[in-house]
CSV table of C-alpha atoms and ligand atoms in Angstrom, one decimal:
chain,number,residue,atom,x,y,z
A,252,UNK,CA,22.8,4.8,-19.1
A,253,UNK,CA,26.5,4.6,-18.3
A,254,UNK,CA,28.2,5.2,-14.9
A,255,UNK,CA,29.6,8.3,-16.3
A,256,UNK,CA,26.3,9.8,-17.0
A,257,UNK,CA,25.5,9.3,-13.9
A,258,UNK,CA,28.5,10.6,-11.9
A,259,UNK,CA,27.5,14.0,-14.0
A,260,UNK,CA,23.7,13.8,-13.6
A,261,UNK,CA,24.4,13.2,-9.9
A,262,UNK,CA,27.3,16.2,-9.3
A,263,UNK,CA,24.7,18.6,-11.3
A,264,UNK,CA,21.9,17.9,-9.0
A,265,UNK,CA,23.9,18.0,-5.5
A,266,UNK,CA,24.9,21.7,-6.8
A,267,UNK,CA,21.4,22.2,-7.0
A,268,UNK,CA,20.7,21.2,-4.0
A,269,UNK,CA,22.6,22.6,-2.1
A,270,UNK,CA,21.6,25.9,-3.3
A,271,UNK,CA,18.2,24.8,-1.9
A,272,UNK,CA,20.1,24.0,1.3
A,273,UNK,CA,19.8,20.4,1.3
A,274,UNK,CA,22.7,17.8,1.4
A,275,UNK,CA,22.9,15.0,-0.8
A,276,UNK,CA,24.4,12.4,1.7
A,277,UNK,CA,21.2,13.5,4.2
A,278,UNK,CA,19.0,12.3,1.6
A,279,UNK,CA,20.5,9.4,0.3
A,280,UNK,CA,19.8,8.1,3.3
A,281,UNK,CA,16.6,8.8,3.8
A,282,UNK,CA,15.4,7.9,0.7
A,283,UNK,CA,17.1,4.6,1.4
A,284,UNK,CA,15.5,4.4,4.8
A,285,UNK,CA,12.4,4.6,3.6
A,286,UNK,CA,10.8,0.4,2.2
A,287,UNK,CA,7.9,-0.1,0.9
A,288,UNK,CA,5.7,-3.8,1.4
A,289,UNK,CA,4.3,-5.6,-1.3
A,290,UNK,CA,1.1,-7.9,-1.0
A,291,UNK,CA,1.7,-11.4,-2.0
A,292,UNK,CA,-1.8,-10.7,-4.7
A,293,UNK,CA,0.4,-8.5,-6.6
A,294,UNK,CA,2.6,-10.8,-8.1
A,295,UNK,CA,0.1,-12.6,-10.5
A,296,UNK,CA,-1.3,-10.9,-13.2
A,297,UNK,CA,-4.4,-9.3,-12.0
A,298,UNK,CA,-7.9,-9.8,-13.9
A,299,UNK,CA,-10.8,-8.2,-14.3
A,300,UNK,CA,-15.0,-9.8,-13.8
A,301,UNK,CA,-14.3,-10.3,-17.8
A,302,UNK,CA,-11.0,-12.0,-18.2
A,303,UNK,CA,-8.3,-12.8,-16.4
A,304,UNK,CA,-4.5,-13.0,-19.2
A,305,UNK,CA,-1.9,-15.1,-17.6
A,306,UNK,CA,1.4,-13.9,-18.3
A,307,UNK,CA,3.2,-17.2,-17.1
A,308,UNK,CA,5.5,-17.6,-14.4
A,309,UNK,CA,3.4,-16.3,-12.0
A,310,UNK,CA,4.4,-17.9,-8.2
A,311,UNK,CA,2.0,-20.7,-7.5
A,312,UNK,CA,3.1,-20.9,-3.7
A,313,UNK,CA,3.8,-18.8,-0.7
A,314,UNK,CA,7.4,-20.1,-1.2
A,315,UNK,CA,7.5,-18.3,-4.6
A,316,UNK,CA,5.6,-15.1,-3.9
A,317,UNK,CA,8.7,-15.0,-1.6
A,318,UNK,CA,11.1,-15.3,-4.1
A,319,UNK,CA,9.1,-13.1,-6.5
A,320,UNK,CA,9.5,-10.2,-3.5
A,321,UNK,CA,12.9,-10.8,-2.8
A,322,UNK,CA,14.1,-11.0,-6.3
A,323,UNK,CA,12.5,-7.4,-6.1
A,324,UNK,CA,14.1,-6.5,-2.8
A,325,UNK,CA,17.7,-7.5,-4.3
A,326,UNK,CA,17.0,-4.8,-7.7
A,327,UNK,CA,15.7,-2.2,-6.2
A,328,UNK,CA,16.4,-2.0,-2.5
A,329,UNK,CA,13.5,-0.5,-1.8
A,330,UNK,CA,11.0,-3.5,-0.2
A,331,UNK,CA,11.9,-5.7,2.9
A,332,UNK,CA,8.3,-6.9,3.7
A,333,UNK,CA,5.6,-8.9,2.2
A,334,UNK,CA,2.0,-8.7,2.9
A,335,UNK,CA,-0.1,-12.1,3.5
A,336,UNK,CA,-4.1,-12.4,2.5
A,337,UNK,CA,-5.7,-15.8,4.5
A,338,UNK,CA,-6.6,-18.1,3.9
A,339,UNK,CA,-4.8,-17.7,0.2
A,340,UNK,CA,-1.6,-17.8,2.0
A,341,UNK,CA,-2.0,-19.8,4.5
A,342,UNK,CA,2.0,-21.5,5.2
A,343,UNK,CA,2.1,-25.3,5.5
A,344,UNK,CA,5.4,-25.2,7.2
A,345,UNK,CA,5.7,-21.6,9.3
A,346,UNK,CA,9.2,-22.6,9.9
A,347,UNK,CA,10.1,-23.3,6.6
A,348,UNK,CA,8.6,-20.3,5.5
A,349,UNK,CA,9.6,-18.1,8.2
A,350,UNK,CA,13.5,-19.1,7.3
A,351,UNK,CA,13.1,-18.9,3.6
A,352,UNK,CA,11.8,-15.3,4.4
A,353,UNK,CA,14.6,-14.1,6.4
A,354,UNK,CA,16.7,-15.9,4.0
A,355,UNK,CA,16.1,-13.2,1.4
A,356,UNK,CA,15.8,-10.4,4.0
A,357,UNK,CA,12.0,-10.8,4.2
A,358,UNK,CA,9.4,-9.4,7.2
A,359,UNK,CA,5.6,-9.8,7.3
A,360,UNK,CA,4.0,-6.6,7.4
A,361,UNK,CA,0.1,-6.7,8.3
A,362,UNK,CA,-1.9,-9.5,7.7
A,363,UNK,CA,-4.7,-9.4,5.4
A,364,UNK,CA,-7.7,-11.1,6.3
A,365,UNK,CA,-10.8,-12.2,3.9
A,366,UNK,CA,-14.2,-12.1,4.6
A,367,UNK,CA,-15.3,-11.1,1.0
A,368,UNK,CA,-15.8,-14.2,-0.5
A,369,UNK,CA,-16.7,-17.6,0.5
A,370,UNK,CA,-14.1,-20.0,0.3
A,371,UNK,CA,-15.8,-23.4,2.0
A,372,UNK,CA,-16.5,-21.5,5.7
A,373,UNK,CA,-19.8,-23.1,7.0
A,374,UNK,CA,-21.7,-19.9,6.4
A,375,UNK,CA,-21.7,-17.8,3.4
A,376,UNK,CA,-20.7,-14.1,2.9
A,377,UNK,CA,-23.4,-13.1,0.7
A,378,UNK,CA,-25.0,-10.5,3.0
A,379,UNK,CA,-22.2,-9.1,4.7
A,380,UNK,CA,-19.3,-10.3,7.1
A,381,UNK,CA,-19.2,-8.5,10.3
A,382,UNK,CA,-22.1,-6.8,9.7
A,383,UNK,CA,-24.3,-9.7,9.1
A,384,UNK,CA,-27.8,-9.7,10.6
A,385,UNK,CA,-26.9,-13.3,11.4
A,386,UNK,CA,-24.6,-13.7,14.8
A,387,UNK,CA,-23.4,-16.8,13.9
A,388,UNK,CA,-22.4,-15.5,10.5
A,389,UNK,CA,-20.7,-12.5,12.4
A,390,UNK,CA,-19.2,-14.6,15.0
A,391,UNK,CA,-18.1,-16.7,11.8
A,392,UNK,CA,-16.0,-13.6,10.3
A,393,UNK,CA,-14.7,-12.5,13.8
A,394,UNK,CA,-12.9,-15.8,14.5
A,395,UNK,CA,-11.6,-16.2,10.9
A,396,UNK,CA,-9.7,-12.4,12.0
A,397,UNK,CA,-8.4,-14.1,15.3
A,398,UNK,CA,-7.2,-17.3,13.2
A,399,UNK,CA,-5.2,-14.7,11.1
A,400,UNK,CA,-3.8,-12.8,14.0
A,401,UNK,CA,-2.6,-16.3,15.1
A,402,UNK,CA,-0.9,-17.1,11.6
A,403,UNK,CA,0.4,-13.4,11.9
A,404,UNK,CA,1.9,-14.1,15.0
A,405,UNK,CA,3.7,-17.4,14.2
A,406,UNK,CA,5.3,-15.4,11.4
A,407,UNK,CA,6.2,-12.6,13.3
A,408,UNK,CA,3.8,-9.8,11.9
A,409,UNK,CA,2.5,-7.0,14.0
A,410,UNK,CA,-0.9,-5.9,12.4
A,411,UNK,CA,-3.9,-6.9,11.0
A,412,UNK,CA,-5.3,-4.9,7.9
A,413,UNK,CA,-9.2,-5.4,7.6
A,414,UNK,CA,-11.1,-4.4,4.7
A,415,UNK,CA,-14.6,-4.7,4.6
A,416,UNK,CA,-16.9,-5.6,1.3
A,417,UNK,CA,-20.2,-5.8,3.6
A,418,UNK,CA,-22.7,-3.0,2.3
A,419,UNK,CA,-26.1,-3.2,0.4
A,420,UNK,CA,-27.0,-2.5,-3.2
A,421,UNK,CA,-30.3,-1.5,-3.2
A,422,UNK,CA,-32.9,0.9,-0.8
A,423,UNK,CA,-33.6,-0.7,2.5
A,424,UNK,CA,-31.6,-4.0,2.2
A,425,UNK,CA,-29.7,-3.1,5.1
A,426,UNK,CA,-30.4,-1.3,8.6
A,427,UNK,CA,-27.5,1.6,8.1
A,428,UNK,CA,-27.1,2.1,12.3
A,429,UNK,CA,-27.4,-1.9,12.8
A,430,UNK,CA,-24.7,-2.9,10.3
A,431,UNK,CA,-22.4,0.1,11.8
A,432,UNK,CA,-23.1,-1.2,15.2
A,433,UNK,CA,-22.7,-4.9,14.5
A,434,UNK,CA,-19.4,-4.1,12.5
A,435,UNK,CA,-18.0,-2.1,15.6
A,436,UNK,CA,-19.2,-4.8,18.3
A,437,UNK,CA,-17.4,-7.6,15.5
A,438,UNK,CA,-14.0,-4.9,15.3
A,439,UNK,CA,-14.2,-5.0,19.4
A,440,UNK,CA,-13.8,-8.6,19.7
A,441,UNK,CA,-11.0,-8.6,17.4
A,442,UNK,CA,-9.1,-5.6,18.0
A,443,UNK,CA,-9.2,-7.1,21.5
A,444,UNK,CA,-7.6,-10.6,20.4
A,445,UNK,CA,-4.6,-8.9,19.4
A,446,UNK,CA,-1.2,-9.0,20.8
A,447,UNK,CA,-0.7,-6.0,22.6
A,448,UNK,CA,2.5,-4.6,19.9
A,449,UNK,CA,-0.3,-5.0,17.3
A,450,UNK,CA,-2.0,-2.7,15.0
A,451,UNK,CA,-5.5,-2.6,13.4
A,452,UNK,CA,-5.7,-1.2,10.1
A,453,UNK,CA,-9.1,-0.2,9.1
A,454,UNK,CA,-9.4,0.8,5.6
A,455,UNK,CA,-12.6,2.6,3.8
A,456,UNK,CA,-13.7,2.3,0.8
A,457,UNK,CA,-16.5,4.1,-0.9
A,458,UNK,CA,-18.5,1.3,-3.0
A,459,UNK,CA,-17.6,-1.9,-4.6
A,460,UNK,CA,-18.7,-5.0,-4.9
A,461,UNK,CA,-21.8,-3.2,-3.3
A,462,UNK,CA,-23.4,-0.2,-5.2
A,463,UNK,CA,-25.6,1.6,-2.6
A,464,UNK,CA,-24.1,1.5,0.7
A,465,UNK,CA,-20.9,0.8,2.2
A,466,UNK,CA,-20.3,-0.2,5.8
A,467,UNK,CA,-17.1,1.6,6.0
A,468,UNK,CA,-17.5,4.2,2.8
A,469,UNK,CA,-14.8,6.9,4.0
A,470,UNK,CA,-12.7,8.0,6.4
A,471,UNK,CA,-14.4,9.3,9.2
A,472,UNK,CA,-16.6,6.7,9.3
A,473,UNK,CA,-13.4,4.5,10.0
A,474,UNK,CA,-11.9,7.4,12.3
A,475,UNK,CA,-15.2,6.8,14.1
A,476,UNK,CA,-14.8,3.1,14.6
A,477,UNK,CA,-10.8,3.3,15.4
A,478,UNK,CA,-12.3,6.0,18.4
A,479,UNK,CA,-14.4,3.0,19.8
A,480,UNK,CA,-11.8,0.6,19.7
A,481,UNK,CA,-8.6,2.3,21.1
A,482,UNK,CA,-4.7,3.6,20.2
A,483,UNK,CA,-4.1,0.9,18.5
A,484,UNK,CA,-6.9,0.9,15.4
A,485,UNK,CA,-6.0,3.4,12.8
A,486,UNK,CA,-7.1,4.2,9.5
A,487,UNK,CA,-5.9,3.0,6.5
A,488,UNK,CA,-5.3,5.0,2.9
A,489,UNK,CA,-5.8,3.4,-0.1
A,490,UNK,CA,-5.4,5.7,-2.6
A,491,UNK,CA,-8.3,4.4,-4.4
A,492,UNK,CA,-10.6,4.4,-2.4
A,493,UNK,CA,-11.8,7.7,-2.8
A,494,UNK,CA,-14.3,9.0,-5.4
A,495,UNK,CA,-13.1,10.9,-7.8
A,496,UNK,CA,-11.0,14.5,-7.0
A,497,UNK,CA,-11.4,13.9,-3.5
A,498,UNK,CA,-8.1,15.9,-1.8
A,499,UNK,CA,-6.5,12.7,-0.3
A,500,UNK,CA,-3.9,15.1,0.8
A,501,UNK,CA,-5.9,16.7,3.2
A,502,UNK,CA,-7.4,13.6,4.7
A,503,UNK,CA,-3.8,12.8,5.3
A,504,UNK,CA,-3.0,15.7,6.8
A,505,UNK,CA,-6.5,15.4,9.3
A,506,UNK,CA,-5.6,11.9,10.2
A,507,UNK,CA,-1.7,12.9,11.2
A,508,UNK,CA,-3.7,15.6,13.2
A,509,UNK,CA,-5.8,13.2,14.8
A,510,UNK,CA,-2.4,10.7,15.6
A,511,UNK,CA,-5.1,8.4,13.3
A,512,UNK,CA,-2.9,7.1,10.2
A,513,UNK,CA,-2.4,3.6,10.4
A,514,UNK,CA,-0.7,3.7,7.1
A,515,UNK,CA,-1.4,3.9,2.6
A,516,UNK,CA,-2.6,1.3,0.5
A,517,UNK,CA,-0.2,2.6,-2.8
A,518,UNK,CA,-1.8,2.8,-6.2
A,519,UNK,CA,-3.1,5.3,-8.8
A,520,UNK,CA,-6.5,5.9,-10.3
A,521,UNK,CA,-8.5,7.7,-13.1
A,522,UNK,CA,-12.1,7.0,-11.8
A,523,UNK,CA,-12.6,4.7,-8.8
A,524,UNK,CA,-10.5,1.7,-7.3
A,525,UNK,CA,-8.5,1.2,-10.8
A,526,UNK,CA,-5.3,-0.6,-8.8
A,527,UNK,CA,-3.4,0.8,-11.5
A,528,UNK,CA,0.6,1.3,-10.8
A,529,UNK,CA,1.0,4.5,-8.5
A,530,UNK,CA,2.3,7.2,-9.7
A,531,UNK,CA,0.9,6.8,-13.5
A,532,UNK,CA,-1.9,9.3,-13.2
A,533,UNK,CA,-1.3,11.3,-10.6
A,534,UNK,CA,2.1,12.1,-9.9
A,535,UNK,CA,1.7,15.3,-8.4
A,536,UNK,CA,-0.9,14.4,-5.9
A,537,UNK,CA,1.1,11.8,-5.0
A,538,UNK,CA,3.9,14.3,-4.0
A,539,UNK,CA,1.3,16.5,-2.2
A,540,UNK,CA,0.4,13.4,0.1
A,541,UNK,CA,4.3,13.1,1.0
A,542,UNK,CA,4.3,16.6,1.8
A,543,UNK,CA,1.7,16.2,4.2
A,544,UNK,CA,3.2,13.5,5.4
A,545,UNK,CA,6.7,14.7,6.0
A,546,UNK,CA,5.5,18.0,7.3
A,547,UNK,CA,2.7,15.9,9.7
A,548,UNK,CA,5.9,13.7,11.1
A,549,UNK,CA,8.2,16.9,11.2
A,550,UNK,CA,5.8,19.1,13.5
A,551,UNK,CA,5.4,16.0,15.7
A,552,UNK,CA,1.6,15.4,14.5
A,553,UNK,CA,2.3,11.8,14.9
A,554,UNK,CA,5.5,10.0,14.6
A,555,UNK,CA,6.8,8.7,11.0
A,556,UNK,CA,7.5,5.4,12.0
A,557,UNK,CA,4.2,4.7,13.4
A,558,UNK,CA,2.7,4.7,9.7
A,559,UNK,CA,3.0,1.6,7.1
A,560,UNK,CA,3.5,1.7,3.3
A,561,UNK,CA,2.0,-0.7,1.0
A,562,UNK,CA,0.9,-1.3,-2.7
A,563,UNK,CA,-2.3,-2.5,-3.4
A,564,UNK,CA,-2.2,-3.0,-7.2
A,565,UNK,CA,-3.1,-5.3,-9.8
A,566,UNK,CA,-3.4,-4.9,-13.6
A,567,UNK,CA,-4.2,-7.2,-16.4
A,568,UNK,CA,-1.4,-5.8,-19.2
A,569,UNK,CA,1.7,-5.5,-17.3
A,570,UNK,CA,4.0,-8.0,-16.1
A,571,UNK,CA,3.4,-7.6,-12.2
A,572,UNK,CA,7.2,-7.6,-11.4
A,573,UNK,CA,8.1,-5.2,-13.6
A,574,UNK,CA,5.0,-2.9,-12.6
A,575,UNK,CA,6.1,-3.6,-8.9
A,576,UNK,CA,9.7,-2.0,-10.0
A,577,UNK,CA,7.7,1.4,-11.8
A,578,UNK,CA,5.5,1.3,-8.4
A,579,UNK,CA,8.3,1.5,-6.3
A,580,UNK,CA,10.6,4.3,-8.3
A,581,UNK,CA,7.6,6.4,-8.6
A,582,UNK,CA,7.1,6.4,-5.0
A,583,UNK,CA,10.7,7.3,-3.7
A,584,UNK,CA,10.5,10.1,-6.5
A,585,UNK,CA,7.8,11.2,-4.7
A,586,UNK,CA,8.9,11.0,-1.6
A,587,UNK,CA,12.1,12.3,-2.7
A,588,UNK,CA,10.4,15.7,-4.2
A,589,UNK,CA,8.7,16.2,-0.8
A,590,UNK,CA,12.0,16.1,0.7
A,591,UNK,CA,12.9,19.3,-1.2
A,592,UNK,CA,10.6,21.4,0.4
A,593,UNK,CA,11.7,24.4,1.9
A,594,UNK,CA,8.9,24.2,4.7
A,595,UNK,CA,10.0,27.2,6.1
A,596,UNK,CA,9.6,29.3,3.2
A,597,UNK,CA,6.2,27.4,2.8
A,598,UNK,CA,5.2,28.1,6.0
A,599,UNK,CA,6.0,31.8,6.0
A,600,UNK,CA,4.2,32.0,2.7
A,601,UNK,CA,1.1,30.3,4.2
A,602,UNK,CA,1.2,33.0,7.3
A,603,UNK,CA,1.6,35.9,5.8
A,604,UNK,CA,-1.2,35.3,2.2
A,605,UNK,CA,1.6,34.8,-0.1
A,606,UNK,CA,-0.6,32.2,-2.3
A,607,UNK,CA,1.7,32.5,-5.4
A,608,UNK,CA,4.9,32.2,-3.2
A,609,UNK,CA,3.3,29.1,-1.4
A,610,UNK,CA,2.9,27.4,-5.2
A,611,UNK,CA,6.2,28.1,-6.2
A,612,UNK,CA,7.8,26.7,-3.0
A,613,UNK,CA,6.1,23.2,-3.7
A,614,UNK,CA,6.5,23.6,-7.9
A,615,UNK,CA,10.6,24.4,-7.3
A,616,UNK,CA,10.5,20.5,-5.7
A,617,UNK,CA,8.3,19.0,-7.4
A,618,UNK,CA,9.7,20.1,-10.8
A,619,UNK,CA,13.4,18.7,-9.7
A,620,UNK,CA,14.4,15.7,-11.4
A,621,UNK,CA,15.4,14.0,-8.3
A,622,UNK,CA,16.2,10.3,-10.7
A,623,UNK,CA,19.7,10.8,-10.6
A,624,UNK,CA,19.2,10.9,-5.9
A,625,UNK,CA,17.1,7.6,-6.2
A,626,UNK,CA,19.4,5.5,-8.5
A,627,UNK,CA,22.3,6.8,-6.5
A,628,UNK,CA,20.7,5.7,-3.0
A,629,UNK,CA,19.5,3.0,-5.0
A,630,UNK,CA,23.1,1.7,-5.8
A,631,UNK,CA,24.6,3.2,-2.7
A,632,UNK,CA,22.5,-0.1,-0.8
A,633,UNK,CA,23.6,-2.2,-3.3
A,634,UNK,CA,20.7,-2.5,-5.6
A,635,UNK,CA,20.6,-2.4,-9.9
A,636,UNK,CA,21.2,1.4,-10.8
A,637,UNK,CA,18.6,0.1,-13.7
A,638,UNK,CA,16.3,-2.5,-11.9
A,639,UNK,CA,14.2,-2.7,-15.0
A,640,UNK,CA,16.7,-2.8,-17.9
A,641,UNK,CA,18.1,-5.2,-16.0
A,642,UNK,CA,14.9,-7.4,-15.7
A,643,UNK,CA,14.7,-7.3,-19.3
A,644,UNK,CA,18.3,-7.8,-20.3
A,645,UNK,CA,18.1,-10.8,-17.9
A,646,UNK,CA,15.0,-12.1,-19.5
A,647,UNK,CA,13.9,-12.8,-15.8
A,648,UNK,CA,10.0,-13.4,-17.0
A,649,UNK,CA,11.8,-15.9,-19.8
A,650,UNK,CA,13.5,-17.7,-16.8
A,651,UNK,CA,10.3,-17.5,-14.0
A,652,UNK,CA,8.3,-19.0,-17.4
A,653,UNK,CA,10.9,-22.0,-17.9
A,654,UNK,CA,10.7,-22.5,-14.2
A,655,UNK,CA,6.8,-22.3,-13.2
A,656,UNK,CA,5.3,-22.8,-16.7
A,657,UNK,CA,3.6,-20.9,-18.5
A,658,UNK,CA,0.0,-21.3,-17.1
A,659,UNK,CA,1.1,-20.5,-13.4
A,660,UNK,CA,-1.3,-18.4,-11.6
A,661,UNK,CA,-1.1,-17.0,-8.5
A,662,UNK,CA,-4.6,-16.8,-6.2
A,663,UNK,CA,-5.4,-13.1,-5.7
A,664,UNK,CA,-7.1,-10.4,-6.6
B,213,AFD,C1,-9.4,-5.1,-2.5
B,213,AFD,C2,-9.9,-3.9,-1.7
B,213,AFD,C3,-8.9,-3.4,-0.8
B,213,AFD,C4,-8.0,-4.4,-0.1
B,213,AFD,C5,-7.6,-5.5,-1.0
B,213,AFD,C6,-7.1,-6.7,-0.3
B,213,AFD,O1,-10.5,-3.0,-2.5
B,213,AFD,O2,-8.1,-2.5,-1.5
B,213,AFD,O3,-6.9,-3.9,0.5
B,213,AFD,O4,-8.7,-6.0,-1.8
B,213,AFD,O5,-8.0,-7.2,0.6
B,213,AFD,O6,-8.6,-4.5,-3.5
B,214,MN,MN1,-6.3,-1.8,-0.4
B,215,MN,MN1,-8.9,-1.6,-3.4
């Protein structure tokens, strides 16, 4: 697309806004306020139990998934933080890494810890982590989260994002109040190892690996735990980890409610936790989320900056960079609809039964082609007003390939 095309895509659309009463400059800088994190397991390509298709090039060190992130950062100006799963991640040099980081404008966002597989801990994970009938499996899994917290702090991170596997497959393998308590009593001890500027993200997650019960299946079941724990432990939103046509939107808005958002795990879904690249199914429930969101933060339900935006994808087809890039667009787009919104008119339509009004408040943004306001904040900070014609005209897979070989493989999901 030439400059030119731009310049008149861009001077069409600020006339449209400002019929709807918004100014351009306003939300160029918003939408280049908001970053988004990306978990270092993103960067390889992903697998699934029946194959895994390495597409070369892939970073085989922390020092790499670095790079990866902050060749991403430099394109599209829309990440400044990476996300760390231990032990996969574990830095044999903090200092090294932490200057390599800032080198390339990097910040740790929440640590992920790992207490779904074994990885050569004295006791195995087989029947659960914090919720193992076994104490000294559960202490096991409670001082592998304080070990994190301790590489988190090192590196300067401020929260610890726990996701739990533990569950049972089958009737009667587990004691349902037992493993909630256990889990709880494990979450104490943690939650109270952290720095006091910390956060605990609790995610939920319906089922998988386990088939019948969940420790943590949903929402309120996490809300319940964060209660027990204190201000600090919030939920966390992964978009798929809901089953299917669950109205994420309003769990958003409950949580904001509740001050209980700790922050989203980004991806998209057709039927359960697909990790496929946000915004490729469900676009529009995506922008209902932001609405939420926005409209949560503006009527002080809890404060914006007190939530945390992440992907959590993977996919076994795409190059993960270039998916990362798609992730990212479709996300500001989202956001940027949302900020179109004329919540006034939405909420005077919601007061007095307009239903039809209400709809056509949220269609009028949502059907705005906003591309022209995200490549223009996009450039505006200095980023590619193309990020992925210019990954492919750069042949930047063909150069990461002659770098790290063709075989390279990132651990990860
Ligand atoms: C798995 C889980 C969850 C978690 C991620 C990293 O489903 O989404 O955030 O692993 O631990 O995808
Ligand atoms: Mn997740
Ligand atoms: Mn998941």
């Amino acid at each position: 697309m030439s400059t030119d095309f731009h310049q008149r895509s861009l001077s069409l659309l600020s006339e449209q806004l400002a019929e709807m009463g918004k100014s351009t400059a306003e939300l160029i800088s918003q939408i280049s306020a908001f970053q988004i994190a990306v978990p270092s397991w993103a960067l390889g390509a992903g697998g699934t139990r029946f194959g895994r298709f390495s597409i070369g090039g892939e970073p085989r060190n922390l020092e790499e998934k670095l790079e990866d992130i902050g060749l991403l950062a430099k394109l599209t100006k829309r990440t400044d933080a990476v996300s760390l799963h231990i032990p996969w991640d574990i830095p044999k040099d903090t200092q090294a890494i932490k200057e390599k980081a800032s080198s390339l404008g990097i910040s740790f966002d929440a640590m992920n810890s790992n207490t779904f597989q074994d990885y050569g801990q004295a006791l195995t994970y087989k029947m659960g982590s914090l919720s193992n009938a076994d104490a000294a499996t559960r202490k096991q899994a409670v001082e592998h989260n304080l070990q994190v917290i301790e590489i988190g702090k090192s590196l300067g991170s401020k929260g610890l994002t726990v996701w739990l596997a533990d569950g049972s497959n089958f009737p009667g393998q587990a004691h349902f109040r037992k493993a909630l308590e256990w889990t709880t009593d494990s979450l104490k001890e943690i939650y109270g190892g952290m720095p006091g500027d910390w956060k605990l993200l609790l995610e939920y997650k319906p089922y998988e690996p386990n088939f019948y019960h969940t420790v943590i299946p949903d929402w309120g079941t996490s809300s319940l735990i964060c209660r027990q724990l204190g201000d600090r432990a919030k939920v966390l939103v992964d978009l798929g980890h809901h089953l299917p046509n669950t109205n994420i939107e309003q769990i958003v808005a409950t949580l904001m409610h509740q001050n209980l958002l700790a922050g989203f795990h980004f991806n998209d879904s057709k039927y359960g936790d697909d990790d496929l690249s946000t915004g490729s199914i469900k676009p529009y429930q995506l922008f209902l989320i932001f609405c939420e969101l926005i409209g949560g933060a503006a009527d002080g339900a809890q404060n914006w900056n007190s939530i945390s935006w992440m992907i959590d994808a993977s996919h076994n087809t795409k190059d993960p960079l270039e998916d990362l890039i798609q992730a990212l667009e479709a996300i500001s787009q989202a956001y940027a609809k949302a900020l179109l919104v004329d919540r006034e008119k939405l909420t005077h339509c919601q007061l007095s039964g307009d239903t039809v009004g209400a709809q056509a408040v949220l269609q009028e943004a949502f059907l705005t082609d906003v591309r022209a306001l995200v490549r223009e904040a996009r450039i505006q900070s200095g980023g590619e007003p193309n990020p992925l014609a210019f990954y492919r005209r750069e042949k930047i897979r063909e150069k990461l390939i002659a770098q790290r070989g063709k075989n390279a493989q990132a651990s990860g999901l």
